[in-house]
Coordinates of C-alpha atoms and ligand atoms in Angstrom, one line a residue:
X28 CA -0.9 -7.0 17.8
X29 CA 0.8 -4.7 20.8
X30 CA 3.6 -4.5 18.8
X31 CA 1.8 -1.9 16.2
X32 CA 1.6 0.8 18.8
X33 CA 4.3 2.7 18.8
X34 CA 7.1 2.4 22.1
X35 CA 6.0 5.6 24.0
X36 CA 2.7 5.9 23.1
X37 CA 0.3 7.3 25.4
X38 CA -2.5 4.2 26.0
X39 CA -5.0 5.0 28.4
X40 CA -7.7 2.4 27.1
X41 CA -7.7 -0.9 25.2
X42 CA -10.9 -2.2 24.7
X43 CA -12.7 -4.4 21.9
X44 CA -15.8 -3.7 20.1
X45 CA -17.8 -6.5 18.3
X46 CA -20.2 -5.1 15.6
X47 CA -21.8 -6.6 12.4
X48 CA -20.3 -4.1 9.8
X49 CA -16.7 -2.9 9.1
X50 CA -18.2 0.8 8.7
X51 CA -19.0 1.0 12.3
X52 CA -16.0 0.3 12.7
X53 CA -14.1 3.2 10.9
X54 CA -16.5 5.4 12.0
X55 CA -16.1 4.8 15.8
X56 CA -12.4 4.9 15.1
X57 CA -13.0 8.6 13.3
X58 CA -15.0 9.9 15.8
X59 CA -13.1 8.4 19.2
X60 CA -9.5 9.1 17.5
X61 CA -8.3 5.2 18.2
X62 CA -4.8 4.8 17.7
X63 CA -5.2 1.6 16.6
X64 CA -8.1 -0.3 15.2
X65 CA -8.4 -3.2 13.6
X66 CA -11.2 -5.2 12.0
X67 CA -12.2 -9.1 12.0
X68 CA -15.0 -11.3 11.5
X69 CA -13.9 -14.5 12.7
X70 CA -17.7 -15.6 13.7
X71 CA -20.0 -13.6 10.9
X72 CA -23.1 -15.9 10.3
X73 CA -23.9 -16.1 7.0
X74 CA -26.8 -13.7 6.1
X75 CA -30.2 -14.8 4.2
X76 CA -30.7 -13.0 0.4
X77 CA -33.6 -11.4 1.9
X78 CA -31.8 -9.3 4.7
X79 CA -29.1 -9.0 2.1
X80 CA -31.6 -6.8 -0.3
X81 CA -32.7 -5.3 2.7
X82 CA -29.4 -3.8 4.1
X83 CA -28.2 -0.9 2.9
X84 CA -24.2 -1.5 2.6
X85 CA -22.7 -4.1 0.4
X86 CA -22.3 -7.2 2.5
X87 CA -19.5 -9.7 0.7
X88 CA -21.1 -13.4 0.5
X89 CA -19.7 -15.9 2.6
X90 CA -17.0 -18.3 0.9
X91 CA -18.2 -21.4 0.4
X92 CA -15.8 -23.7 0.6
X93 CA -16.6 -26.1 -2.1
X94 CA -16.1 -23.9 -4.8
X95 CA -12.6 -22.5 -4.0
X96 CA -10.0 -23.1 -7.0
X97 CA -6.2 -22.5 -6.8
X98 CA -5.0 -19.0 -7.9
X99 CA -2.0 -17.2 -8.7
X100 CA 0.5 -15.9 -5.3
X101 CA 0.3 -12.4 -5.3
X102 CA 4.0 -11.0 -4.8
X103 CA 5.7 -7.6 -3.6
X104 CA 9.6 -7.3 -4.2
X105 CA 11.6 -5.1 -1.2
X106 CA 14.6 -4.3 0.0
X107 CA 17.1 -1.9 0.3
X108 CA 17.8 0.8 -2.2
X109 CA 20.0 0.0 -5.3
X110 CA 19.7 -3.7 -3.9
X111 CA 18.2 -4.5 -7.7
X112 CA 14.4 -4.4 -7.0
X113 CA 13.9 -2.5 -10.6
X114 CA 16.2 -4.4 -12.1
X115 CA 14.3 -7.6 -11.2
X116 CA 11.1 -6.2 -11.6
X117 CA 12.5 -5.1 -15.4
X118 CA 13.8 -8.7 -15.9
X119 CA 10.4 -10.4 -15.2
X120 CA 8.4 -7.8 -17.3
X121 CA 10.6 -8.2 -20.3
X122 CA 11.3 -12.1 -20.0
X123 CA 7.1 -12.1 -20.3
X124 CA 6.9 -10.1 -23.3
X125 CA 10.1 -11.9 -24.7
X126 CA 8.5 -15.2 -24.5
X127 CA 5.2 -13.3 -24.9
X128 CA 1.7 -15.5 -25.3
X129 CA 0.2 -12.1 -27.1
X130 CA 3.7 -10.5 -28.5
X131 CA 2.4 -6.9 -26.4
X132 CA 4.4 -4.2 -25.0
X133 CA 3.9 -4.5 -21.2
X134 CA 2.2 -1.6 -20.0
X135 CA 2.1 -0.2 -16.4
X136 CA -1.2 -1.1 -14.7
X137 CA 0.6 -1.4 -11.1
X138 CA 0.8 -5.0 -11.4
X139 CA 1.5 -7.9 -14.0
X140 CA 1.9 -11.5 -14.6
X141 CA 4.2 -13.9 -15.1
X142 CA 4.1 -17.4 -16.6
X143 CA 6.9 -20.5 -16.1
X144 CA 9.0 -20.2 -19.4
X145 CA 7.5 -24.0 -20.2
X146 CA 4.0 -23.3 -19.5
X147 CA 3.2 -20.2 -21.6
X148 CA 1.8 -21.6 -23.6
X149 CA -2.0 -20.0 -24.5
X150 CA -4.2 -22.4 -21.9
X151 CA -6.9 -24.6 -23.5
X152 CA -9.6 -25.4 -20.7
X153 CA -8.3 -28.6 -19.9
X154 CA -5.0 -26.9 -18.9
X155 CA -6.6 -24.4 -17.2
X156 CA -6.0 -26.1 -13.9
X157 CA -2.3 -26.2 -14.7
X158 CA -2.5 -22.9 -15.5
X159 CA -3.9 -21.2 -12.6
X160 CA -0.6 -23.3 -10.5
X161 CA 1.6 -21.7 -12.9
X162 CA 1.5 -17.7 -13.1
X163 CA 2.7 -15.6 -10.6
X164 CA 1.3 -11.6 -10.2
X165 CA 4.2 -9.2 -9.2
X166 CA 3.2 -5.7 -7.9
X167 CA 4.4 -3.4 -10.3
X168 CA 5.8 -0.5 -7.6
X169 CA 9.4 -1.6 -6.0
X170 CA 9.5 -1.1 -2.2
X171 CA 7.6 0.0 0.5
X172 CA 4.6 1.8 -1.0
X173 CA 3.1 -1.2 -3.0
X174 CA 3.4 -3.3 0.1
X175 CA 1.7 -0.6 2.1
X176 CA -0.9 0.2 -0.1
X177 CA -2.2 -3.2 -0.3
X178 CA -2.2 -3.5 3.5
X179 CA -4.4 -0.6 4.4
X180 CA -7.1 -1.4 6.9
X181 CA -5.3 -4.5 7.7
X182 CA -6.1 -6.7 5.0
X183 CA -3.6 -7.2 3.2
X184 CA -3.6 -8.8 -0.8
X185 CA -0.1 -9.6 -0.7
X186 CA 1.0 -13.3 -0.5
X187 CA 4.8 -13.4 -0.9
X188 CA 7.4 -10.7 -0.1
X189 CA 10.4 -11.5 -2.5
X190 CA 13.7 -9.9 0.0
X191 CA 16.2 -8.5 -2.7
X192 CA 19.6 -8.5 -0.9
X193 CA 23.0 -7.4 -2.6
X194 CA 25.4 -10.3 -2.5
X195 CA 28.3 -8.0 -2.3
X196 CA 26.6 -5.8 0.5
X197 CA 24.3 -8.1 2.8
X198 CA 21.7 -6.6 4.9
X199 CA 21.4 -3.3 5.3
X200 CA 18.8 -0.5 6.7
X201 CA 15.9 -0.7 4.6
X202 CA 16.4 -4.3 4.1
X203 CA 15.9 -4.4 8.3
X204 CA 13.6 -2.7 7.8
X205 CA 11.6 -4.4 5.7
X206 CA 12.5 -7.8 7.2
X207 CA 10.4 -6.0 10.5
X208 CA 7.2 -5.3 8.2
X209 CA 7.4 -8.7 6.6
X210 CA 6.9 -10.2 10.2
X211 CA 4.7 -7.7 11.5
X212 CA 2.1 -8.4 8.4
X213 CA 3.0 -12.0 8.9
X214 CA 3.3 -12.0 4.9
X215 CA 5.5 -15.2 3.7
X216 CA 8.9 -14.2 2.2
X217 CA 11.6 -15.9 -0.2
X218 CA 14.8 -14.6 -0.3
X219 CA 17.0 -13.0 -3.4
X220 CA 20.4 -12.8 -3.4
X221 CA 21.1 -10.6 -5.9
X222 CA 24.0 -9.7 -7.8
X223 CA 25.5 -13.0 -7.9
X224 CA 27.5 -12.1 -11.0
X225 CA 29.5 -9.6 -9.4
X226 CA 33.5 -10.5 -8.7
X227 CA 32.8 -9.6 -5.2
X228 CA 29.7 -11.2 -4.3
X229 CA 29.4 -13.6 -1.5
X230 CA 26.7 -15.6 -1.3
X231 CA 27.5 -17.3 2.1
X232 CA 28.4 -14.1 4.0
X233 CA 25.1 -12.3 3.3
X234 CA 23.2 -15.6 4.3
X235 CA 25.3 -15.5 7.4
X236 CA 24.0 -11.2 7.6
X237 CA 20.8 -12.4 7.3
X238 CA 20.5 -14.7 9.6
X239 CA 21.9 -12.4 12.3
X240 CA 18.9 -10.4 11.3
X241 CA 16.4 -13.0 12.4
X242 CA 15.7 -14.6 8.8
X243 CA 17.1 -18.3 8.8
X244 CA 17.2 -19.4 5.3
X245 CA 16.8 -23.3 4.1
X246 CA 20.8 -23.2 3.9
X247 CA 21.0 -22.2 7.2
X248 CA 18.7 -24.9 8.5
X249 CA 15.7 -22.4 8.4
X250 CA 12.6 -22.5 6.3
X251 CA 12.7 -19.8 4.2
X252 CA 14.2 -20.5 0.3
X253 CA 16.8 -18.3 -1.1
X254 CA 17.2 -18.0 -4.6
X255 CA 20.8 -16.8 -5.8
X256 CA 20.1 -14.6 -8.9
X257 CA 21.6 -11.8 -11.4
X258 CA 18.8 -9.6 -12.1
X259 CA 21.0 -7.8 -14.7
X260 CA 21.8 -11.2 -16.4
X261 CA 18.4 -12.7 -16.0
X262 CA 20.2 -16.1 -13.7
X263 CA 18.3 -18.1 -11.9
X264 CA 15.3 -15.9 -12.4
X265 CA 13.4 -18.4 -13.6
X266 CA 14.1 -20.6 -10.4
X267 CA 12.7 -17.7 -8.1
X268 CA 9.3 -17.7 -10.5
X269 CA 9.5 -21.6 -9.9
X270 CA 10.3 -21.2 -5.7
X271 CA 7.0 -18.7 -5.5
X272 CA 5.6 -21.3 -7.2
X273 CA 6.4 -23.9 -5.1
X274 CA 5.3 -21.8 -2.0
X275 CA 1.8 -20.8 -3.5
X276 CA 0.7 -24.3 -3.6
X277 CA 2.1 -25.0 -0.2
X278 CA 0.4 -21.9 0.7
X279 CA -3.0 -23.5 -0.7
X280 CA -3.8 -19.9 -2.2
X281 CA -7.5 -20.4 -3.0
X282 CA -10.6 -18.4 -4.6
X283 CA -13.8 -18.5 -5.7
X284 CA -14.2 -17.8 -9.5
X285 CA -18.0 -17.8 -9.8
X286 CA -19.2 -15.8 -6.9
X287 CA -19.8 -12.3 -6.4
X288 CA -16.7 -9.8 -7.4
X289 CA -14.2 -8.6 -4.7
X290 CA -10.7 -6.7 -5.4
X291 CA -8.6 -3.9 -4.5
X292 CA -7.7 -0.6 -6.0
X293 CA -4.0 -1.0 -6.7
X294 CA -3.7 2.5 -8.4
X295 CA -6.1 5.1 -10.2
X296 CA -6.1 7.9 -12.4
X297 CA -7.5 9.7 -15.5
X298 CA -6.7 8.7 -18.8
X299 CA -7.8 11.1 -21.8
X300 CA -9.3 8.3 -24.0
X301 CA -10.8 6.3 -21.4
X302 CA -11.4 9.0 -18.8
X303 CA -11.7 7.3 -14.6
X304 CA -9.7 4.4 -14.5
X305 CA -8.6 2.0 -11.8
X306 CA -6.6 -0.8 -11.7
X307 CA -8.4 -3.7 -9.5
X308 CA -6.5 -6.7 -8.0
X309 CA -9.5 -9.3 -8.3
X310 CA -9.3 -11.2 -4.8
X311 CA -12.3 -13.4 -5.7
X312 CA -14.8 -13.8 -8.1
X313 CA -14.5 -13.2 -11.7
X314 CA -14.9 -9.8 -12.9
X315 CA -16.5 -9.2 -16.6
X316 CA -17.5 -6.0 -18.9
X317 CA -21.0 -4.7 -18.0
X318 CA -20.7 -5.7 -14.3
X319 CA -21.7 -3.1 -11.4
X320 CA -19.2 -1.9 -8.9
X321 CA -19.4 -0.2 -5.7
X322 CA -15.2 1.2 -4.2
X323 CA -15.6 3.6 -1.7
X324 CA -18.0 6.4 -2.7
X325 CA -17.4 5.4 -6.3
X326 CA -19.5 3.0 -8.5
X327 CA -18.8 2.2 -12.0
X328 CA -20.5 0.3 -14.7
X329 CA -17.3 -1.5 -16.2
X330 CA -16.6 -0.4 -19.8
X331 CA -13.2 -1.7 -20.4
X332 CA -11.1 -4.2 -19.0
X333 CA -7.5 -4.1 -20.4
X334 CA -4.8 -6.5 -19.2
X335 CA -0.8 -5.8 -18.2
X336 CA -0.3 -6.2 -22.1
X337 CA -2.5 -3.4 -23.5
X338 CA -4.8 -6.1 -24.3
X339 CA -8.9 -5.1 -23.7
X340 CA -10.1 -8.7 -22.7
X341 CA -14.0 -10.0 -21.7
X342 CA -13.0 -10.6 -18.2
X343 CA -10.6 -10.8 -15.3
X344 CA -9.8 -13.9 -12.9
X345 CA -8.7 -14.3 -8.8
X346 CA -4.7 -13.0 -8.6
X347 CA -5.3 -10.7 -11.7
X348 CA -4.6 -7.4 -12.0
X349 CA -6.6 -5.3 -14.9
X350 CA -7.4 -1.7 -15.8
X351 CA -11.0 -1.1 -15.1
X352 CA -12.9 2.2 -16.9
X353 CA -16.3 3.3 -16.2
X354 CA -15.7 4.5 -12.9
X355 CA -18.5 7.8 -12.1
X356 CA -15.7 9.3 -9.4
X357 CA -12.1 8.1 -9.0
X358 CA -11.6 5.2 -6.6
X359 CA -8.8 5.8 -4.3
X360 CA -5.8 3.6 -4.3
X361 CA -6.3 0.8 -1.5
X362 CA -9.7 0.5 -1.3
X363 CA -12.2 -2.5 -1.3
X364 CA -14.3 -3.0 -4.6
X365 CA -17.2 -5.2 -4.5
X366 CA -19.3 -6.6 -7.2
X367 CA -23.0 -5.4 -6.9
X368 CA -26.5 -7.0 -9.1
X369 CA -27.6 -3.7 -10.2
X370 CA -27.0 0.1 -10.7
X371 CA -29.9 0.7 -9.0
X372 CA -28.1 -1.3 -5.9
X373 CA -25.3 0.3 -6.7
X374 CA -26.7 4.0 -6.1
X375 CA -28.1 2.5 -3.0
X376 CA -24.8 1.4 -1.5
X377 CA -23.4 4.9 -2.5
X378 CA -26.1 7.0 -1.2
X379 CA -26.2 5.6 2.2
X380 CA -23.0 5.6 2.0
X381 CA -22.6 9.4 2.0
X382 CA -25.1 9.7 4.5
X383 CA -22.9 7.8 6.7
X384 CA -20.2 9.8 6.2
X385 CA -22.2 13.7 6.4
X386 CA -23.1 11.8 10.1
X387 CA -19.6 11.0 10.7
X388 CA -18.8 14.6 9.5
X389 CA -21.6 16.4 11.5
X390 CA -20.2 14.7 14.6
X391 CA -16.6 15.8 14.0
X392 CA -17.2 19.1 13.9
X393 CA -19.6 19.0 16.7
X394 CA -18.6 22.0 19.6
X395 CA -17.6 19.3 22.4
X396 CA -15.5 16.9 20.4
X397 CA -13.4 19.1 19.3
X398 CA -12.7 20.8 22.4
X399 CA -11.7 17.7 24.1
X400 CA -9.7 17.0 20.9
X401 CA -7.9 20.1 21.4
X402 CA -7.3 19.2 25.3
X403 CA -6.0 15.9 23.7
X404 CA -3.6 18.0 21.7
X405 CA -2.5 19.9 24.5
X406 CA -1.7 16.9 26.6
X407 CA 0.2 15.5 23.8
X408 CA 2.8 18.7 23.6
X409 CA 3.3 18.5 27.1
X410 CA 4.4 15.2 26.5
X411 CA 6.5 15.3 23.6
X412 CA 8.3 18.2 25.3
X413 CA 8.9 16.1 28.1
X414 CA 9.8 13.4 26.1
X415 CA 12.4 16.3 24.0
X416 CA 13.9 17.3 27.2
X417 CA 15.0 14.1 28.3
X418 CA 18.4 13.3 26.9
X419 CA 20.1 14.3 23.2
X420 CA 22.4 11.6 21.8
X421 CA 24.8 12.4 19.0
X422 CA 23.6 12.4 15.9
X423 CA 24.5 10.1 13.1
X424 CA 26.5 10.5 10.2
X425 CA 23.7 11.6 6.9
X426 CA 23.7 8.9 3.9
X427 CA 23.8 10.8 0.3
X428 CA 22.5 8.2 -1.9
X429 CA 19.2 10.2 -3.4
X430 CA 21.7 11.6 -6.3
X431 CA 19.7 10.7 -9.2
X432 CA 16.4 12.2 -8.4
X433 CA 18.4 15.2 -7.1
X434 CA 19.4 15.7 -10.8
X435 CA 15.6 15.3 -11.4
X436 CA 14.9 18.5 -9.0
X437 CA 17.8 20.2 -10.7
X438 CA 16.5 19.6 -14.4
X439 CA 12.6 20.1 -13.3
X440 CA 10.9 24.0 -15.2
X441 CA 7.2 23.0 -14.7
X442 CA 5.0 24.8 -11.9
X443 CA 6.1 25.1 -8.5
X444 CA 6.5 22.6 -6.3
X445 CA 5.2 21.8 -2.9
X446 CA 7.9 18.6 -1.9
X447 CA 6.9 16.8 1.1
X448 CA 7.1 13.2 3.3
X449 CA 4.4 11.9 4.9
X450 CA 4.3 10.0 8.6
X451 CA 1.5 8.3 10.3
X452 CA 0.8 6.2 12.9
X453 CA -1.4 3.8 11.7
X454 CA -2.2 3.2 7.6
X455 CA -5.6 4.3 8.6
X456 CA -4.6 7.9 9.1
X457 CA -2.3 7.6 6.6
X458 CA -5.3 6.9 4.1
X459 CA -7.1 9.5 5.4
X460 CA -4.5 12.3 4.7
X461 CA -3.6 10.8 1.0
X462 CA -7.6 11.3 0.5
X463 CA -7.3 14.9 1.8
X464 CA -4.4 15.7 -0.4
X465 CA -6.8 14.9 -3.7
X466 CA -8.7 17.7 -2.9
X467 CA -6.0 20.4 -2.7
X468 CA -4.6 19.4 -6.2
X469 CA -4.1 22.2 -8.6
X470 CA -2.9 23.1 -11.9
X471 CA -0.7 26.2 -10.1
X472 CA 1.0 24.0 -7.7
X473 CA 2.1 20.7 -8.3
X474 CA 2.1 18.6 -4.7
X475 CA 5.1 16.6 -4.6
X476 CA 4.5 13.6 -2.3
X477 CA 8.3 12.0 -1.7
X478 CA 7.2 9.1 0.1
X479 CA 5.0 8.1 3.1
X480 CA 4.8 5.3 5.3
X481 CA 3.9 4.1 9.0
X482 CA 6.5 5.3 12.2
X483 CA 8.3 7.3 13.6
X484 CA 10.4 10.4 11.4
X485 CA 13.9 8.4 10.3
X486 CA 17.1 9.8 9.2
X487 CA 16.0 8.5 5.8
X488 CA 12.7 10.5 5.8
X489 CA 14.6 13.7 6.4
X490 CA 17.7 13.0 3.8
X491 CA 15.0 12.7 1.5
X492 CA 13.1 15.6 2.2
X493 CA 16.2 17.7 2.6
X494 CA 17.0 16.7 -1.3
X495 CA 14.0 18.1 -2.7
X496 CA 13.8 21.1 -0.6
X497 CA 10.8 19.4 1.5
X498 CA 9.6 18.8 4.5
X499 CA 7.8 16.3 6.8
X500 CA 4.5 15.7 8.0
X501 CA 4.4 13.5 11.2
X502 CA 0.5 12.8 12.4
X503 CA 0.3 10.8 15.6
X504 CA 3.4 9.6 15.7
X505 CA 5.8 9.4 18.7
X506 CA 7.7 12.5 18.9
X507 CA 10.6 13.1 16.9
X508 CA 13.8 11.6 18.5
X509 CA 16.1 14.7 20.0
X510 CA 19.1 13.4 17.6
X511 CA 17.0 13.0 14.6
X512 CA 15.8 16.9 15.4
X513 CA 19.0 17.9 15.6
X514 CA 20.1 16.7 12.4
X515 CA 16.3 18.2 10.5
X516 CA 17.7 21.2 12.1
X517 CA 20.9 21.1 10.8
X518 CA 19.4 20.5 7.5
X519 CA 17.0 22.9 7.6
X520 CA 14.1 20.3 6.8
X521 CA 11.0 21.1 8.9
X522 CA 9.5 18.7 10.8
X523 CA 5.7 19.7 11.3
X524 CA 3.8 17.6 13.5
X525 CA 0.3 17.1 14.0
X526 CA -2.8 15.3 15.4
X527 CA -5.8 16.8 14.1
X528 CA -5.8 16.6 10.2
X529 CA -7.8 19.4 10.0
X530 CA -4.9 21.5 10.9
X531 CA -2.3 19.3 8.8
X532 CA -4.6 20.2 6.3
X533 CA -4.5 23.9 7.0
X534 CA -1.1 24.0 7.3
X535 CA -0.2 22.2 4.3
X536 CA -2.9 24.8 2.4
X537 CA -0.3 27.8 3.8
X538 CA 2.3 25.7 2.0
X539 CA 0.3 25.9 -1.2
X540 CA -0.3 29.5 -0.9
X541 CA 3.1 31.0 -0.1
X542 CA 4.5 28.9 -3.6
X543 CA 1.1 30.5 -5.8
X544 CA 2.2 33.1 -8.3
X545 CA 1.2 36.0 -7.0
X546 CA -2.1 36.9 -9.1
X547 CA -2.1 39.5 -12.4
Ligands
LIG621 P1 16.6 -0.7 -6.6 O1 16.9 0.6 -6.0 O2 16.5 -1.8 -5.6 O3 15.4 -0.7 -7.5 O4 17.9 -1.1 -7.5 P2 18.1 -1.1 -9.1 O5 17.3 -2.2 -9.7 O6 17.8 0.3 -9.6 O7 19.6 -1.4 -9.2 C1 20.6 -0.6 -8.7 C2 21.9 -0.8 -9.5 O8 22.4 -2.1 -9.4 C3 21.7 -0.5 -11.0 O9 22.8 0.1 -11.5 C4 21.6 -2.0 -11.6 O10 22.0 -2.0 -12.9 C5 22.5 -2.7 -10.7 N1 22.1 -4.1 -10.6 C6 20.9 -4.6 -10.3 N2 20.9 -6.0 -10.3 C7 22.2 -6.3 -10.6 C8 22.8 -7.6 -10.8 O11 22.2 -8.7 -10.7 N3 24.1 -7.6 -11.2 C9 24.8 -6.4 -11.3 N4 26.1 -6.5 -11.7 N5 24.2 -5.2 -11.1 C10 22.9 -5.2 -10.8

């Protein structure tokens, strides 16, 4: 995977470690500052019950493969902005509810599901097979950040990208651009042409754009289906549901049902009635009220399981997405939940678990480290000023297409805001600052994350940041381009980069501080 580390960037080193636990992992690539790590067990011998009781982390059981049922794809929908992702996403909510098996209002849980128009009806168990081939979960979040956030430390939940693309406009920046993470993730993708009721749409002619960036559709003697649609008029919708379908079984997309719980936190938060909540993508296993959880440094004892329709329901199946209470800290968005036999085990898991991190900790700020951190720094600024001198190109002409949420800054009276864009190298870091940002949370200052992603600063990043009177936080990544400065600059949108969080963190706590009232 060369092509994850950015052009440019400094590699002294590649090497390969082989351990038995993922945690060894994460905390070699904390303490040795790896620009890239990634984590596989292609060869992990399955592990007797006994060591199982015996070590201290959760270890997930090994699959077996004669239990595995079909289950639903799990599907992201990108593209570029105003391409109709919303829209779609809109259609597919309401067109559920509409045909509803439970008559509900759909409510927003970061993910719901869909059933074929002729199969949704309530299942019996014989059905159930046919069921399970018949639903399809779409992440509830438009664009990049779902997508993301299911793809931190390299596992990614997401089966199927659906590509929205304007019929009248074909391909344009963001829809490059997510074309490039598509590929990179390897995630399977079925193409929507959108906006097929338009007078001005042409199907063939954003085919033809699409092709030319690298994505051969069936028409086009390629392999990937494209489903011509009107989001706004609900056409053809129904077909795409079918197409994703279609590729799910060709897919094979399998789980167990009956063994031990595993899912991902798709979002969290604190709800007044039900207070720590977390929405969990099951991956496998079936998850039901009264189970134990371990996520993170969290552990919950589930209380209530509600569906996308409101509903509280017993229990939640592979593909599923469901709103899980109970949680003793909140679990952060991304992370791995597994199913545990006890709260005792639970407390275990957690316990060594902060140990492990105080160790990590301890060795962070340990004298040495981070004086060859700093020289690491150092190096770095030489380089990037190098890299700064060399050349400035002209910059580009600025998009303005952020008016709407412009109006939103205009019309906004509550506390002030800090208003800001995030850029990492690797999702890794990128977790790690999102965790860091929980902490500094206040009532006085609201902190106003725009967007964040993996790269390089773009044009984009800074049109946005410049909208909202923001500015950027690049960690690790290459040094900002001398045309792209020129234009943040112009603009008057800072670009602060950085590769120690600590000191992100510091200087994004002297944001804080200079927007505080000033105190009675
Ligand atoms: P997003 O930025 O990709 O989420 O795009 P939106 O879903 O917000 O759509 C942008 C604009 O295009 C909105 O004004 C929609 O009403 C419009 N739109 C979306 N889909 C269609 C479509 O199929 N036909 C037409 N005529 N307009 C559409």
């Amino acid at each position: 995977s060369l092509s994850y580390i950015s052009p440019g960037a400094p590699i002294d080193l590649m090497f390969w470690v082989l351990a038995d636990q993922e945690q060894i992992f994460r905390d070699l690539a904390k303490i040795l500052k790896f620009r890239y790590c990634t984590v596989a067990n292609p060869h992990v011998q399955p592990i007797s019950k006994e060591e199982e009781e015996k070590s201290l982390d959760v270890m997930p059981e090994p699959v077996d493969p004669r239990r595995l049922q079909p289950r639903a794809p799990v599907v992201a929908i990108m593209g570029h902005v105003d391409h109709g992702k919303t829209t779609l996403l809109d259609h597919l909510r309401h067109s559920r509810v509409v045909d509803g098996e439970f008559g509900g209002i759909t409510q927003h849980i970061g993910a719901f599901s869909v059933a074929l128009t002729n199969a949704s009806s309530p299942p019996s168990k014989q059905s159930v097979d046919q069921e399970l081939f018949s639903r399809v979960t779409f992440l509830d979040t438009p664009g990049h950040a779902a997508f993301k956030a299911m793809r931190s430390r390299g596992a990614h939940a997401t089966d199927i990208v659906v590509l929205v693309v304007d019929a009248c406009e074909g391909v344009l920046e963001q829809t490059a651009e997510s074309i490039r993470m598509i590929k990179e993730a390897k995630t399977e993708m079925v193409v929507a042409v959108n906006k097929i009721d338009k007078p001005n749409a042409d199907v063939k002619a954003t085919l033809e754009s699409l092709a030319s960036a690298g994505v051969l559709v069936t028409e086009m003697k390629g392999h990937i289906p494209a489903v011509p649609i009107s989001a706004l008029k609900g056409t053809n919708v129904d077909q795409l549901v079918e197409v994703l379908i279609q590729k799910a079984r060709e897919l094979d997309l399998t789980a167990e049902y009956d063994s031990q719980v595993e899912g991902k936190v798709i979002e969290s938060s604190v709800d007044k009635g039900l207070g720590k909540i977390a929405t969990v993508l099951i991956t496998r296993g079936t998850l039901k009220k009264k189970d134990f959880l371990v996520c993170g440094l969290s552990r919950a004892k589930v209380k209530v399981l509600i569906d996308d329709l409101g509903n509280r329901v017993d229990q939640a199946v592979p593909s599923q997405a469901v709103k899980v209470s109970g949680w003793k800290e909140l679990p952060g968005a991304g992370d791995h939940v597994y199913g545990v036999k006890s709260e005792k085990r639970a407390h275990e898991v957690i316990t060594w678990r902060e140990k492990q991190e105080k160790k990590v900790k301890e060795l962070l700020d340990a004298e040495e480290i981070q004086k060859s951190r700093e020289e690491a720094q150092e190096q770095y600024e030489e380089y990037r000023i190098q890299k700064l001198k060399a050349g400035v190109r002209k910059p580009k002409y600025m998009r303005h297409d952020f008016q709407v949420r412009r109006k939103e800054v205009e019309e906004y009276s509550g506390p002030p805001k800090v208003s800001f864009v995030i850029k990492a190298d690797v999702d890794g870091s990128l977790e790690a600052i999102m965790n860091c940002l929980d902490l500094y949370t206040n009532e006085d200052v609201v902190l106003d994350l725009l967007d964040f992603g993996v790269g390089e600063v773009t044009e984009n990043d800074i049109v946005l940041a410049k909208q909202f009177d923001g500015f950027i936080f690049a960690f690790n990544t290459p040094p900002i381009t001398p045309a792209r400065l020129k234009i943040a600059l112009d603009n008057d949108v800072p670009v602060k980069e950085h590769n120690i969080i600590y000191k992100l963190v510091d200087d994004l706590k002297q944001e804080i501080g200079g927007r505080l009232p000033p105190l009675e």
